[in-house]
Amino acid sequence: MRKTLCIGFVGLGLIGGSIARAIHKFYPDYRLIAYTPNPGTTEMAFEEGVIQGICTDVDQSFSSCDYIFLCAPVEYNISYLKKIKEIRKPDCIITDVGSVKTAMHEAVRELGMEDCFIGGHPMTGSEKTGFKNSNDRLLENAYYILTPAGEVNIGMISEYTEFVRSLGAIPMLLSYEEHDYITAAISHLPHVIASTLVNLVHSLDGKEEHMKTIAAGGFKDITRIASSSPVMWEQICTTNAKNISKVLDFYIRSLIQFRVEIDNRNSKELNRLFTESRDYRNSLPDLSSGPIKKVYTIYCDIADKAGGIAAIATLLAANNINLKNIGIVNNREFEEAVLRIEFYEDSAAKKSVSILRANNYIVYER
């Protein structure tokens, strides 16, 4: 790996900002510069010391960069590529962070930049957006997919792979075609399903909104990602339309199969389908982040009396534990207890379990 780098960012949203913060954390001597259409973002990053240079455009300011991260929407990244081609130095690695790779790779090929482009996709995120919500831990234990263009030499690939690993992420090399098919199934389709399910319940609900009132448990868990940016997901669906349509076809067929078995009251087959899905779901690893950010939640049984929630919040605060959310569960169809406590980190959730149990609370983990 090169000793000291100058790294440029075009865009500093949630992902770009988190990468910049992680680089600043692990490599405080590196020089980071950035351009964003909103000057307020770069000013905030500069004031916090995350970047050391503010750029007013994608221009000669980037000519000294060893790495350039394109962190804007795909169509903007493609337009920036044309500017970068004219100013980049010969050994500069160009990368992006988008969740769809085909359009970028096609543009790279058309521009004759296949010797320097390594596509990137950190499989992590949040329902929140923007630099203000970025943090230096977002990459921790998250798969970071790398899709090198066809003419990038092995030395550059190895160097950049180790750089990604040094930020706490888990690099994985794929072709851009395979990447787009995989993410269509495990990331893009779930967002489509969550959004359509929310819209369905909205349309079925009566004017009294009883469905909305009692919706909780499983419904809120599987539709949480529907809160993500509509603009971002509109762009993802249009740029990866072919793959999403293909996996949607498979999903629609599986729904039809379920409907047939339900109509036929086929208990044996329904049991097999539910068992198969449960076993596969339980086999998924918890060691790494995925494209849908994990929620760290525990449930606690408390008596319905004044001060019950305050006592727990005070106890955890006294042990320096930050809560993301805490509240009563009114619909406990899928929950074990009355109080739901959500944390920012897994370590905080585990520590809280130990503390609460030591104080004779009944706690359930999911």
Short mmCIF file of C-alpha atoms in Angstrom, two decimals:
data_model
loop_
_atom_site.label_atom_id
_atom_site.label_comp_id
_atom_site.label_asym_id
_atom_site.label_seq_id
_atom_site.Cartn_x
_atom_site.Cartn_y
_atom_site.Cartn_z
CA MET A 1 0.00 0.00 0.00
CA ARG A 2 1.23 3.51 -0.74
CA LYS A 3 2.65 5.32 2.28
CA THR A 4 0.65 8.55 2.19
CA LEU A 5 -2.32 9.14 -0.04
CA CYS A 6 -4.33 12.04 -1.33
CA ILE A 7 -7.91 10.86 -1.67
CA GLY A 8 -10.71 12.69 -3.44
CA PHE A 9 -14.45 12.40 -2.89
CA VAL A 10 -17.16 13.46 -5.29
CA GLY A 11 -20.20 13.44 -3.04
CA LEU A 12 -20.22 13.05 0.75
CA GLY A 13 -23.50 11.46 1.71
CA LEU A 14 -24.07 8.65 4.17
CA ILE A 15 -21.74 6.17 2.42
CA GLY A 16 -19.13 8.60 1.08
CA GLY A 17 -19.06 10.42 4.40
CA SER A 18 -18.67 7.18 6.35
CA ILE A 19 -15.80 6.04 4.14
CA ALA A 20 -14.11 9.41 4.57
CA ARG A 21 -14.55 9.24 8.33
CA ALA A 22 -13.13 5.70 8.43
CA ILE A 23 -10.10 6.75 6.36
CA HIS A 24 -9.52 9.76 8.62
CA LYS A 25 -9.78 7.49 11.67
CA PHE A 26 -7.31 4.86 10.46
CA TYR A 27 -5.05 7.12 8.38
CA PRO A 28 -5.05 10.57 10.01
CA ASP A 29 -2.01 11.63 7.92
CA TYR A 30 -3.82 11.12 4.59
CA ARG A 31 -5.10 14.23 2.83
CA LEU A 32 -8.79 14.07 1.93
CA ILE A 33 -10.45 16.55 -0.44
CA ALA A 34 -14.06 16.67 -1.56
CA TYR A 35 -16.55 18.27 -3.91
CA THR A 36 -20.29 18.27 -3.31
CA PRO A 37 -23.02 20.28 -5.07
CA ASN A 38 -24.07 21.50 -1.62
CA PRO A 39 -21.21 23.59 -0.18
CA GLY A 40 -22.66 23.19 3.30
CA THR A 41 -21.75 19.52 3.29
CA THR A 42 -18.07 20.04 2.51
CA GLU A 43 -17.91 22.92 4.99
CA MET A 44 -19.29 20.63 7.71
CA ALA A 45 -16.78 17.90 6.82
CA PHE A 46 -13.94 20.44 6.83
CA GLU A 47 -14.96 21.93 10.16
CA GLU A 48 -15.08 18.44 11.69
CA GLY A 49 -11.60 17.72 10.33
CA VAL A 50 -12.76 14.81 8.17
CA ILE A 51 -11.49 16.47 4.98
CA GLN A 52 -8.60 18.87 4.56
CA GLY A 53 -9.57 20.47 1.27
CA ILE A 54 -12.81 21.86 -0.23
CA CYS A 55 -13.21 21.75 -4.02
CA THR A 56 -15.63 23.93 -5.96
CA ASP A 57 -15.78 21.55 -8.94
CA VAL A 58 -14.35 18.29 -10.27
CA ASP A 59 -11.28 19.95 -11.73
CA GLN A 60 -7.48 20.07 -11.46
CA SER A 61 -7.83 19.89 -7.69
CA PHE A 62 -8.27 16.13 -8.16
CA SER A 63 -5.18 15.69 -10.36
CA SER A 64 -2.97 14.84 -7.36
CA CYS A 65 -5.33 12.15 -5.99
CA ASP A 66 -4.21 8.54 -5.61
CA TYR A 67 -7.82 7.34 -5.14
CA ILE A 68 -11.02 9.07 -6.24
CA PHE A 69 -14.37 7.96 -4.79
CA LEU A 70 -17.48 8.72 -6.84
CA CYS A 71 -20.31 8.85 -4.29
CA ALA A 72 -23.06 10.60 -6.26
CA PRO A 73 -26.04 8.98 -8.08
CA VAL A 74 -24.99 6.84 -11.04
CA GLU A 75 -25.90 9.29 -13.81
CA TYR A 76 -23.86 12.03 -12.11
CA ASN A 77 -20.93 9.69 -11.51
CA ILE A 78 -20.85 8.89 -15.22
CA SER A 79 -20.68 12.57 -16.10
CA TYR A 80 -17.89 13.10 -13.57
CA LEU A 81 -15.94 10.22 -15.13
CA LYS A 82 -15.51 12.27 -18.29
CA LYS A 83 -13.93 15.13 -16.35
CA ILE A 84 -11.71 12.80 -14.30
CA LYS A 85 -10.36 11.10 -17.41
CA GLU A 86 -8.70 14.35 -18.45
CA ILE A 87 -7.12 15.19 -15.08
CA ARG A 88 -6.28 11.95 -13.28
CA LYS A 89 -2.67 10.94 -12.78
CA PRO A 90 -1.59 7.60 -14.36
CA ASP A 91 -1.67 5.41 -11.22
CA CYS A 92 -4.88 6.89 -9.74
CA ILE A 93 -7.53 4.33 -8.83
CA ILE A 94 -11.09 5.43 -9.63
CA THR A 95 -13.90 3.79 -7.70
CA ASP A 96 -17.58 4.31 -6.88
CA VAL A 97 -19.96 3.16 -4.14
CA GLY A 98 -23.18 2.52 -6.08
CA SER A 99 -25.37 -0.53 -5.59
CA VAL A 100 -25.72 -1.03 -9.37
CA LYS A 101 -22.53 -1.55 -11.35
CA THR A 102 -23.40 -2.28 -15.00
CA ALA A 103 -24.00 1.30 -16.15
CA MET A 104 -20.74 2.50 -14.59
CA HIS A 105 -18.71 -0.30 -16.15
CA GLU A 106 -20.26 0.34 -19.56
CA ALA A 107 -19.36 4.03 -19.27
CA VAL A 108 -15.82 3.17 -18.15
CA ARG A 109 -15.40 0.91 -21.17
CA GLU A 110 -16.70 3.57 -23.57
CA LEU A 111 -14.30 6.15 -22.10
CA GLY A 112 -11.30 3.82 -22.28
CA MET A 113 -10.78 3.89 -18.49
CA GLU A 114 -10.73 0.13 -17.84
CA ASP A 115 -7.13 0.32 -16.65
CA CYS A 116 -7.96 2.33 -13.52
CA PHE A 117 -11.57 1.62 -12.46
CA ILE A 118 -12.42 -0.70 -9.56
CA GLY A 119 -16.14 -0.58 -8.86
CA GLY A 120 -17.12 -0.70 -5.20
CA HIS A 121 -20.26 -1.38 -3.22
CA PRO A 122 -20.15 -1.34 0.60
CA MET A 123 -22.98 -3.65 1.65
CA THR A 124 -24.10 -1.44 4.48
CA GLY A 125 -26.34 1.54 5.04
CA SER A 126 -29.19 3.04 7.01
CA GLU A 127 -32.67 4.44 6.50
CA LYS A 128 -31.09 7.82 7.26
CA THR A 129 -29.15 9.77 4.64
CA GLY A 130 -26.59 12.52 4.35
CA PHE A 131 -23.18 13.32 5.78
CA LYS A 132 -24.68 14.29 9.14
CA ASN A 133 -25.72 10.65 9.65
CA SER A 134 -22.40 9.15 8.53
CA ASN A 135 -20.05 7.49 11.01
CA ASP A 136 -16.64 5.83 10.99
CA ARG A 137 -18.09 2.42 11.99
CA LEU A 138 -20.50 1.93 9.11
CA LEU A 139 -18.02 -0.26 7.20
CA GLU A 140 -17.16 -2.45 10.18
CA ASN A 141 -17.54 -6.15 9.29
CA ALA A 142 -19.57 -5.23 6.20
CA TYR A 143 -18.98 -7.00 2.91
CA TYR A 144 -17.45 -4.55 0.44
CA ILE A 145 -17.94 -5.82 -3.11
CA LEU A 146 -15.19 -4.91 -5.59
CA THR A 147 -15.75 -5.17 -9.35
CA PRO A 148 -12.46 -4.43 -11.16
CA ALA A 149 -12.65 -3.39 -14.81
CA GLY A 150 -11.05 -5.71 -17.34
CA GLU A 151 -7.68 -3.98 -17.74
CA VAL A 152 -6.83 -3.09 -14.13
CA ASN A 153 -3.53 -4.75 -13.23
CA ILE A 154 -3.36 -7.25 -10.39
CA GLY A 155 -1.11 -4.99 -8.31
CA MET A 156 -3.71 -2.21 -8.21
CA ILE A 157 -6.46 -4.70 -7.35
CA SER A 158 -4.39 -6.18 -4.50
CA GLU A 159 -3.48 -2.73 -3.18
CA TYR A 160 -7.05 -1.49 -3.16
CA THR A 161 -8.40 -4.75 -1.69
CA GLU A 162 -6.02 -4.42 1.25
CA PHE A 163 -6.96 -0.77 1.68
CA VAL A 164 -10.66 -1.71 1.95
CA ARG A 165 -9.79 -4.45 4.42
CA SER A 166 -7.79 -2.01 6.53
CA LEU A 167 -10.93 0.11 7.01
CA GLY A 168 -12.62 -2.79 8.80
CA ALA A 169 -14.67 -4.06 5.85
CA ILE A 170 -14.63 -7.52 4.25
CA PRO A 171 -13.64 -7.21 0.56
CA MET A 172 -15.15 -9.62 -1.97
CA LEU A 173 -14.29 -9.64 -5.69
CA LEU A 174 -17.11 -10.23 -8.19
CA SER A 175 -17.78 -9.45 -11.82
CA TYR A 176 -20.13 -6.50 -12.21
CA GLU A 177 -22.71 -8.75 -13.92
CA GLU A 178 -22.78 -11.18 -10.99
CA HIS A 179 -22.91 -8.31 -8.51
CA ASP A 180 -26.00 -6.78 -10.11
CA TYR A 181 -27.83 -10.12 -10.20
CA ILE A 182 -27.01 -10.92 -6.56
CA THR A 183 -28.00 -7.50 -5.24
CA ALA A 184 -31.23 -7.62 -7.25
CA ALA A 185 -32.20 -10.67 -5.17
CA ILE A 186 -30.87 -9.83 -1.69
CA SER A 187 -31.17 -6.03 -1.64
CA HIS A 188 -33.31 -4.56 -4.40
CA LEU A 189 -36.16 -7.10 -4.35
CA PRO A 190 -36.65 -6.78 -0.55
CA HIS A 191 -37.13 -3.04 -0.98
CA VAL A 192 -39.69 -3.61 -3.70
CA ILE A 193 -41.49 -6.16 -1.51
CA ALA A 194 -41.45 -3.87 1.55
CA SER A 195 -42.77 -0.90 -0.40
CA THR A 196 -45.53 -2.85 -2.15
CA LEU A 197 -46.59 -4.48 1.12
CA VAL A 198 -46.87 -1.10 2.86
CA ASN A 199 -48.85 0.30 -0.08
CA LEU A 200 -51.12 -2.76 -0.05
CA VAL A 201 -51.98 -2.39 3.64
CA HIS A 202 -52.49 1.34 3.11
CA SER A 203 -54.99 0.65 0.32
CA LEU A 204 -56.78 -2.12 2.26
CA ASP A 205 -57.09 -0.15 5.49
CA GLY A 206 -60.42 1.47 6.32
CA LYS A 207 -61.05 5.08 7.24
CA GLU A 208 -60.65 4.17 10.93
CA GLU A 209 -57.11 2.99 10.09
CA HIS A 210 -57.33 -0.06 12.35
CA MET A 211 -54.58 -1.83 10.35
CA LYS A 212 -52.23 1.08 10.84
CA THR A 213 -53.09 1.31 14.54
CA ILE A 214 -52.22 -2.27 15.40
CA ALA A 215 -49.44 -2.81 12.85
CA ALA A 216 -46.32 -3.86 14.70
CA GLY A 217 -44.16 -6.91 15.22
CA GLY A 218 -43.49 -8.78 12.01
CA PHE A 219 -45.10 -6.14 9.79
CA LYS A 220 -42.90 -3.30 11.02
CA ASP A 221 -39.77 -5.48 10.95
CA ILE A 222 -40.11 -6.59 7.33
CA THR A 223 -41.26 -3.18 6.07
CA ARG A 224 -38.69 -1.04 7.91
CA ILE A 225 -36.62 -0.58 4.74
CA ALA A 226 -39.59 1.04 2.98
CA SER A 227 -38.53 4.19 4.87
CA SER A 228 -35.45 4.54 2.63
CA SER A 229 -34.96 7.33 0.09
CA PRO A 230 -37.56 7.12 -2.74
CA VAL A 231 -35.20 8.93 -5.14
CA MET A 232 -32.38 6.47 -4.53
CA TRP A 233 -34.60 3.43 -5.01
CA GLU A 234 -36.23 4.86 -8.11
CA GLN A 235 -32.74 5.13 -9.62
CA ILE A 236 -31.73 1.64 -8.49
CA CYS A 237 -34.84 0.11 -10.06
CA THR A 238 -34.30 1.88 -13.38
CA THR A 239 -30.57 1.12 -13.60
CA ASN A 240 -30.91 -2.55 -12.60
CA ALA A 241 -34.32 -3.13 -14.18
CA LYS A 242 -33.43 -6.32 -16.09
CA ASN A 243 -32.13 -8.19 -13.04
CA ILE A 244 -34.86 -6.95 -10.69
CA SER A 245 -37.54 -7.97 -13.21
CA LYS A 246 -35.96 -11.41 -13.50
CA VAL A 247 -35.93 -12.10 -9.75
CA LEU A 248 -39.42 -10.58 -9.44
CA ASP A 249 -40.64 -13.23 -11.88
CA PHE A 250 -39.24 -15.95 -9.61
CA TYR A 251 -40.79 -14.31 -6.57
CA ILE A 252 -44.22 -13.96 -8.19
CA ARG A 253 -44.12 -17.66 -9.08
CA SER A 254 -43.30 -18.54 -5.46
CA LEU A 255 -46.23 -16.39 -4.25
CA ILE A 256 -48.54 -18.17 -6.66
CA GLN A 257 -47.29 -21.51 -5.36
CA PHE A 258 -48.05 -20.38 -1.79
CA ARG A 259 -51.52 -19.23 -2.81
CA VAL A 260 -52.27 -22.59 -4.45
CA GLU A 261 -51.20 -24.50 -1.33
CA ILE A 262 -53.27 -22.19 0.89
CA ASP A 263 -56.35 -22.53 -1.37
CA ASN A 264 -55.95 -26.33 -1.28
CA ARG A 265 -55.42 -26.37 2.51
CA ASN A 266 -52.31 -28.43 1.78
CA SER A 267 -50.94 -28.60 5.32
CA LYS A 268 -48.03 -30.87 4.47
CA GLU A 269 -46.68 -28.63 1.70
CA LEU A 270 -47.28 -25.43 3.66
CA ASN A 271 -45.37 -26.90 6.58
CA ARG A 272 -42.51 -27.83 4.23
CA LEU A 273 -42.35 -24.33 2.75
CA PHE A 274 -42.36 -22.65 6.16
CA THR A 275 -39.81 -25.11 7.55
CA GLU A 276 -37.51 -24.66 4.57
CA SER A 277 -37.63 -20.86 4.85
CA ARG A 278 -37.11 -20.95 8.63
CA ASP A 279 -34.08 -23.24 8.39
CA TYR A 280 -32.44 -21.20 5.63
CA ARG A 281 -33.16 -17.93 7.45
CA ASN A 282 -31.65 -19.31 10.66
CA SER A 283 -28.53 -20.35 8.77
CA LEU A 284 -27.76 -16.79 7.65
CA PRO A 285 -24.62 -15.48 9.40
CA ASP A 286 -24.82 -12.65 11.92
CA LEU A 287 -21.11 -11.86 11.74
CA SER A 288 -21.24 -9.27 8.99
CA SER A 289 -23.37 -6.37 7.94
CA GLY A 290 -25.55 -6.65 4.89
CA PRO A 291 -27.20 -4.21 2.53
CA ILE A 292 -30.12 -3.91 4.93
CA LYS A 293 -28.78 -2.48 8.16
CA LYS A 294 -29.26 -4.75 11.18
CA VAL A 295 -31.39 -3.52 14.06
CA TYR A 296 -30.10 -4.32 17.54
CA THR A 297 -33.18 -4.94 19.65
CA ILE A 298 -34.06 -6.64 22.92
CA TYR A 299 -37.40 -7.11 24.68
CA CYS A 300 -38.03 -6.77 28.38
CA ASP A 301 -40.93 -7.76 30.63
CA ILE A 302 -41.91 -5.01 33.04
CA ALA A 303 -44.87 -4.45 35.29
CA ASP A 304 -47.42 -1.87 34.16
CA LYS A 305 -46.66 0.73 36.79
CA ALA A 306 -45.49 4.33 36.91
CA GLY A 307 -41.76 4.81 36.42
CA GLY A 308 -41.10 1.35 34.96
CA ILE A 309 -39.62 2.58 31.68
CA ALA A 310 -37.79 5.45 33.38
CA ALA A 311 -36.13 3.00 35.80
CA ILE A 312 -34.75 0.92 32.94
CA ALA A 313 -33.62 3.96 30.95
CA THR A 314 -31.86 5.35 34.06
CA LEU A 315 -30.19 2.01 34.79
CA LEU A 316 -28.79 1.72 31.28
CA ALA A 317 -27.75 5.38 31.18
CA ALA A 318 -25.84 4.91 34.44
CA ASN A 319 -23.84 2.23 32.63
CA ASN A 320 -23.04 4.57 29.71
CA ILE A 321 -25.37 2.83 27.25
CA ASN A 322 -26.99 4.95 24.56
CA LEU A 323 -30.51 4.00 23.50
CA LYS A 324 -31.75 4.47 19.96
CA ASN A 325 -35.40 3.92 20.85
CA ILE A 326 -37.53 2.56 23.70
CA GLY A 327 -41.25 2.00 23.88
CA ILE A 328 -44.19 -0.17 24.79
CA VAL A 329 -45.17 -2.95 22.36
CA ASN A 330 -48.94 -2.79 21.94
CA ASN A 331 -49.21 -5.61 19.43
CA ARG A 332 -47.32 -8.59 20.88
CA GLU A 333 -48.35 -11.17 18.32
CA PHE A 334 -44.71 -11.75 17.38
CA GLU A 335 -42.97 -10.36 20.47
CA GLU A 336 -42.17 -11.96 23.82
CA ALA A 337 -42.42 -8.94 26.10
CA VAL A 338 -43.97 -5.57 26.69
CA LEU A 339 -40.97 -3.25 26.25
CA ARG A 340 -38.91 -2.94 23.07
CA ILE A 341 -35.43 -1.40 23.41
CA GLU A 342 -33.36 -0.58 20.34
CA PHE A 343 -29.64 0.22 20.29
CA TYR A 344 -27.11 1.66 17.86
CA GLU A 345 -24.62 -1.17 18.33
CA ASP A 346 -24.66 -4.90 19.02
CA SER A 347 -22.22 -4.51 21.93
CA ALA A 348 -24.63 -2.13 23.68
CA ALA A 349 -27.51 -4.58 23.26
CA LYS A 350 -25.49 -7.47 24.71
CA LYS A 351 -24.23 -5.39 27.63
CA SER A 352 -27.79 -4.28 28.37
CA VAL A 353 -29.01 -7.88 28.48
CA SER A 354 -26.43 -8.71 31.15
CA ILE A 355 -27.19 -5.59 33.20
CA LEU A 356 -30.96 -6.02 33.09
CA ARG A 357 -30.82 -9.72 33.96
CA ALA A 358 -28.45 -8.95 36.84
CA ASN A 359 -31.17 -6.61 38.12
CA ASN A 360 -33.81 -9.36 37.90
CA TYR A 361 -35.50 -8.24 34.69
CA ILE A 362 -36.76 -10.86 32.26
CA VAL A 363 -35.10 -10.15 28.90
CA TYR A 364 -35.55 -11.75 25.49
CA GLU A 365 -33.13 -11.53 22.58
CA ARG A 366 -34.03 -11.90 18.90
#
